[in-house]
Coordinates of C-alpha atoms in Angstrom, one line a residue:
M265 CA 8.1 -9.3 -11.8
S266 CA 9.5 -12.5 -13.7
V267 CA 7.4 -15.3 -13.9
A268 CA 10.6 -17.6 -14.4
A269 CA 11.6 -17.1 -10.6
I270 CA 8.6 -18.6 -9.3
P271 CA 7.5 -22.1 -8.2
N272 CA 4.7 -24.0 -8.1
L273 CA 3.1 -23.0 -5.1
T274 CA 0.6 -24.8 -4.8
A275 CA 0.3 -25.0 -1.6
L276 CA -0.7 -21.5 -1.6
H277 CA -3.4 -22.0 -3.0
Q278 CA -6.5 -20.6 -1.3
R279 CA -10.6 -20.2 -2.9
C280 CA -10.8 -16.2 -4.1
S281 CA -14.1 -16.4 -1.9
D282 CA -12.4 -17.6 1.4
C283 CA -9.4 -14.2 0.6
P284 CA -9.0 -11.8 3.4
I285 CA -8.6 -8.8 0.7
R286 CA -10.8 -9.6 -1.1
N287 CA -13.9 -7.3 0.1
R288 CA -11.2 -4.4 -1.2
A289 CA -8.8 -5.8 -3.8
V290 CA -9.4 -5.3 -7.2
C291 CA -11.5 -8.5 -8.1
S292 CA -13.8 -7.1 -5.2
L293 CA -16.8 -5.9 -7.6
S294 CA -16.4 -9.2 -9.4
S295 CA -19.6 -12.4 -9.8
P296 CA -19.1 -15.7 -9.4
Q297 CA -18.2 -16.5 -12.1
E298 CA -15.2 -13.9 -13.0
L299 CA -14.2 -15.2 -9.4
T300 CA -14.1 -19.0 -10.7
E301 CA -11.9 -17.8 -13.2
L302 CA -9.4 -16.0 -11.9
D303 CA -9.6 -19.1 -9.7
R304 CA -8.1 -21.2 -12.3
A305 CA -5.5 -18.4 -13.3
K306 CA -4.2 -17.2 -9.7
F307 CA -0.4 -17.7 -8.3
Y308 CA 1.3 -17.4 -5.4
R309 CA 4.4 -15.9 -4.7
D310 CA 6.0 -15.5 -0.6
Y311 CA 8.8 -13.0 -0.9
A312 CA 10.9 -12.0 2.3
A313 CA 11.7 -9.2 3.6
G314 CA 14.7 -7.0 1.5
Q315 CA 13.8 -9.0 -0.8
E316 CA 12.8 -7.4 -5.2
I317 CA 9.2 -8.1 -6.2
V318 CA 10.7 -6.6 -10.8
G319 CA 13.5 -4.0 -10.6
E320 CA 13.4 -0.5 -12.5
G321 CA 12.9 -2.0 -16.5
A322 CA 12.7 -5.3 -16.8
P323 CA 9.3 -6.4 -18.5
I324 CA 6.8 -7.2 -17.0
E325 CA 5.6 -10.4 -16.9
A326 CA 3.3 -10.8 -13.4
L327 CA 1.3 -8.4 -11.8
G328 CA -1.1 -8.6 -8.9
S329 CA -2.9 -8.1 -5.8
V330 CA -0.4 -7.7 -2.2
V331 CA -2.1 -10.0 -0.1
H332 CA 0.3 -9.1 3.6
G333 CA 3.3 -7.2 3.8
V334 CA 3.5 -4.0 2.5
V335 CA 6.0 -3.3 -0.6
A336 CA 7.9 0.4 -1.6
L337 CA 8.6 1.7 -4.7
H338 CA 11.7 3.2 -5.2
K339 CA 11.9 5.2 -8.5
T340 CA 16.3 5.7 -9.8
L341 CA 17.9 8.8 -10.6
E342 CA 20.5 9.7 -13.5
D343 CA 23.0 10.1 -11.6
G344 CA 22.3 6.8 -9.1
R345 CA 19.9 8.6 -6.1
R346 CA 16.5 6.8 -5.1
Q347 CA 13.6 8.0 -4.0
M348 CA 11.5 5.8 -2.0
V349 CA 7.5 7.6 -3.5
G350 CA 5.7 4.6 -2.2
L351 CA 4.3 2.2 -0.2
M352 CA 1.7 -0.5 -1.2
F353 CA 0.0 -2.6 1.3
A354 CA -2.8 -5.9 1.5
S355 CA -5.5 -5.4 -1.4
D356 CA -3.6 -2.8 -3.4
F357 CA -2.3 -3.9 -7.2
I358 CA 1.4 -3.9 -8.0
G359 CA 1.2 -4.1 -11.8
R360 CA -0.4 -2.1 -15.4
P361 CA -1.9 -4.1 -17.9
M362 CA -1.0 -2.7 -21.2
R363 CA 2.9 -2.2 -19.8
N364 CA 5.3 -3.3 -21.0
I365 CA 7.7 -2.2 -18.6
A366 CA 8.5 -1.7 -14.6
P367 CA 8.2 1.8 -14.3
Y368 CA 9.6 0.9 -10.8
D369 CA 11.8 -1.4 -8.2
A370 CA 9.1 -3.0 -6.2
I371 CA 10.8 -4.4 -2.4
A372 CA 9.0 -6.5 -0.2
V373 CA 9.5 -4.0 2.8
T374 CA 7.9 -7.0 5.1
D375 CA 7.8 -10.8 4.5
V376 CA 4.8 -10.4 1.9
R377 CA 2.6 -13.0 0.2
M378 CA 1.4 -11.9 -3.5
C379 CA -1.5 -12.4 -5.4
L380 CA -0.4 -13.4 -9.3
F381 CA -1.9 -13.5 -12.5
H382 CA 0.0 -13.6 -15.9
R383 CA -0.4 -10.0 -17.6
S384 CA -1.6 -11.1 -20.6
Q385 CA -3.4 -13.6 -19.1
F386 CA -4.8 -11.1 -17.1
E387 CA -5.4 -8.5 -20.1
E388 CA -7.6 -10.9 -21.6
I389 CA -10.3 -11.7 -18.7
L390 CA -10.1 -7.6 -18.0
G391 CA -11.0 -7.7 -21.7
R392 CA -14.0 -9.6 -21.2
H393 CA -14.6 -8.6 -17.9
V394 CA -16.8 -5.2 -17.0
G395 CA -16.5 -5.4 -13.3
L396 CA -13.0 -6.2 -12.9
E397 CA -12.1 -3.3 -15.5
R398 CA -14.4 -0.8 -13.7
R399 CA -12.7 -2.1 -10.0
L400 CA -9.4 -2.0 -11.2
L401 CA -10.0 2.4 -12.7
E402 CA -11.4 2.9 -9.3
M403 CA -8.1 2.0 -8.1
V404 CA -6.0 3.8 -11.1
L405 CA -9.1 7.1 -9.6
D406 CA -7.9 6.6 -6.0
E407 CA -4.3 6.3 -6.4
L408 CA -3.7 9.4 -8.6
D409 CA -5.7 10.8 -5.7
C410 CA -3.5 10.1 -2.9
A411 CA -0.8 11.1 -5.4
R412 CA -1.9 14.7 -5.8
D413 CA -2.4 14.9 -2.0
W414 CA 1.5 13.6 -1.9
M415 CA 2.4 16.5 -4.2
V416 CA 1.1 18.9 -1.5
L417 CA 2.7 17.0 1.4
L418 CA 5.7 17.6 0.5
G419 CA 5.7 21.0 -1.0
R420 CA 4.1 22.6 1.5
K421 CA 3.4 20.7 5.1
T422 CA 5.5 21.2 7.9
A423 CA 7.5 17.9 9.5
Q424 CA 5.6 17.1 11.6
E425 CA 2.5 18.5 9.5
R426 CA 3.5 15.0 7.7
L427 CA 4.4 13.1 9.9
A428 CA 0.9 13.4 11.5
S429 CA -0.7 12.2 7.8
F430 CA 1.5 9.4 7.4
L431 CA 0.2 7.9 10.9
M432 CA -3.2 8.5 9.9
I433 CA -2.5 7.1 6.5
L434 CA -1.8 4.3 8.5
A435 CA -5.0 4.5 11.6
R436 CA -7.2 3.9 8.1
R437 CA -5.3 1.0 7.2
T438 CA -4.9 -1.5 10.0
S439 CA -9.2 -0.1 11.0
R440 CA -10.3 -1.6 7.4
L441 CA -8.0 -3.8 6.8
E442 CA -8.2 -5.7 10.9
K443 CA -11.5 -4.0 10.5
T444 CA -10.9 -2.9 13.7
P445 CA -13.2 0.7 14.4
L446 CA -10.9 4.3 14.1
M447 CA -11.1 5.0 17.6
D448 CA -8.6 6.2 20.1
G449 CA -6.2 3.4 21.6
L450 CA -5.5 2.1 17.8
L451 CA -2.0 0.0 16.9
V452 CA -1.1 0.5 13.8
E453 CA 2.1 -1.3 12.8
I454 CA 5.2 0.8 11.6
P455 CA 5.9 -1.5 9.1
L456 CA 9.1 1.1 7.7
T457 CA 12.6 2.2 9.9
R458 CA 12.5 5.9 10.6
E459 CA 15.6 5.9 7.9
A460 CA 13.3 4.8 5.4
I461 CA 10.4 6.4 7.5
A462 CA 12.5 9.7 6.8
E463 CA 12.7 9.5 3.0
Y464 CA 9.6 9.0 1.9
L465 CA 8.3 12.1 4.8
G466 CA 11.5 14.0 2.9
L467 CA 13.1 14.8 6.5
T468 CA 16.0 13.6 8.1
I469 CA 16.5 11.1 10.4
E470 CA 16.7 13.5 13.4
T471 CA 13.6 15.3 12.9
V472 CA 11.5 13.0 12.9
S473 CA 12.5 11.2 15.8
R474 CA 12.1 15.2 17.0
Q475 CA 8.3 15.2 15.6
L476 CA 7.7 11.2 17.7
T477 CA 9.0 13.0 20.4
R478 CA 6.5 15.2 20.4
L479 CA 4.5 13.4 19.6
R480 CA 4.7 11.0 22.5
K481 CA 5.5 14.2 24.7
D482 CA 1.7 15.7 24.3
G483 CA -0.8 12.3 24.6
L484 CA -1.2 11.9 20.9
V485 CA 0.6 8.5 20.5
A486 CA 2.2 6.0 22.5
M487 CA 5.3 3.5 21.0
E488 CA 4.1 -0.2 22.5
D489 CA 7.9 -0.9 20.8
Q490 CA 10.2 0.2 18.0
R491 CA 7.3 -1.2 15.4
H492 CA 4.2 -1.2 17.3
L493 CA 2.5 2.8 17.6
R494 CA -0.7 3.1 20.3
L495 CA -2.6 5.5 19.0
L496 CA -4.5 8.1 21.7
N497 CA -5.9 11.1 19.9
L498 CA -6.7 10.2 16.6
H499 CA -8.8 13.6 16.2
A500 CA -5.9 15.5 17.8
L501 CA -3.7 13.5 15.0
A502 CA -6.3 14.5 11.8
E503 CA -5.9 18.4 13.5
I504 CA -2.5 18.9 13.2
T505 CA -2.2 17.7 9.0
R506 CA -4.3 19.8 8.1
D507 CA -6.9 17.8 6.0
D508 CA -10.4 18.1 5.7
P509 CA -11.0 16.8 9.7
G510 CA -14.4 14.5 8.4
L511 CA -11.2 12.2 6.3
I512 CA -10.9 9.9 10.6
E513 CA -14.5 9.0 9.5
E514 CA -14.3 8.5 5.7
D515 CA -13.4 4.5 5.0
G516 CA -13.1 5.0 1.5
D517 CA -11.2 2.7 -1.5
S518 CA -7.7 4.5 -0.8
A519 CA -5.1 3.0 -3.0
G520 CA -2.4 3.5 -1.2
L521 CA 0.1 5.6 -0.5
I522 CA 1.3 5.8 -4.4
G523 CA 3.8 8.8 -6.0

């Protein structure tokens, strides 16, 4: 993230204690004293849907948390092909301390608000505060678990299992962020186009549409509109994923869909 491109957005400033992602973000284990220091150091930036947040290979001058919206991570191969390798949701952390160059493109899928820190300043604060360091480590380990799960999904799961897994991840995210029970009837926002979903799941657009129609005809989901889906039978969806059924009850700190 280029700091030079970030305007002065003091009007957006809000206290860390009032932040909507306070209980899940990198600062969630920070003491009141640590929050005061983070509050002084942070600044906000808004990105429109489709806008680049940071480019692959660019210097990492700022890093921080998604406050609102969805961010896609893309990796470009030597022959110019691009692959979506991750989705970042509210409370997920973008950027790596102690790393100078961005390994991925980060693109705003929806309108996005970021809570940012200058990288050098954040590294300095991180070195002084155990709570912040511990929470960042937890998020990195969660991210590693997500990457391993996604390897299984792309390598072994059927098209139906992949789509069901994607919907279950959105369901858990929605439940946690909106503090809504994870139960039948949950309405989730689909942040991606079908083309982007197909790219992310390693499927064709036709296959995604066909599998979504199958889930709808089986009574597991209902389309509210082009961007919202109501999940009618979460246990049936969880069974399709072939994951641990107990995950439907789980309220862990997933770090997003990270590749």
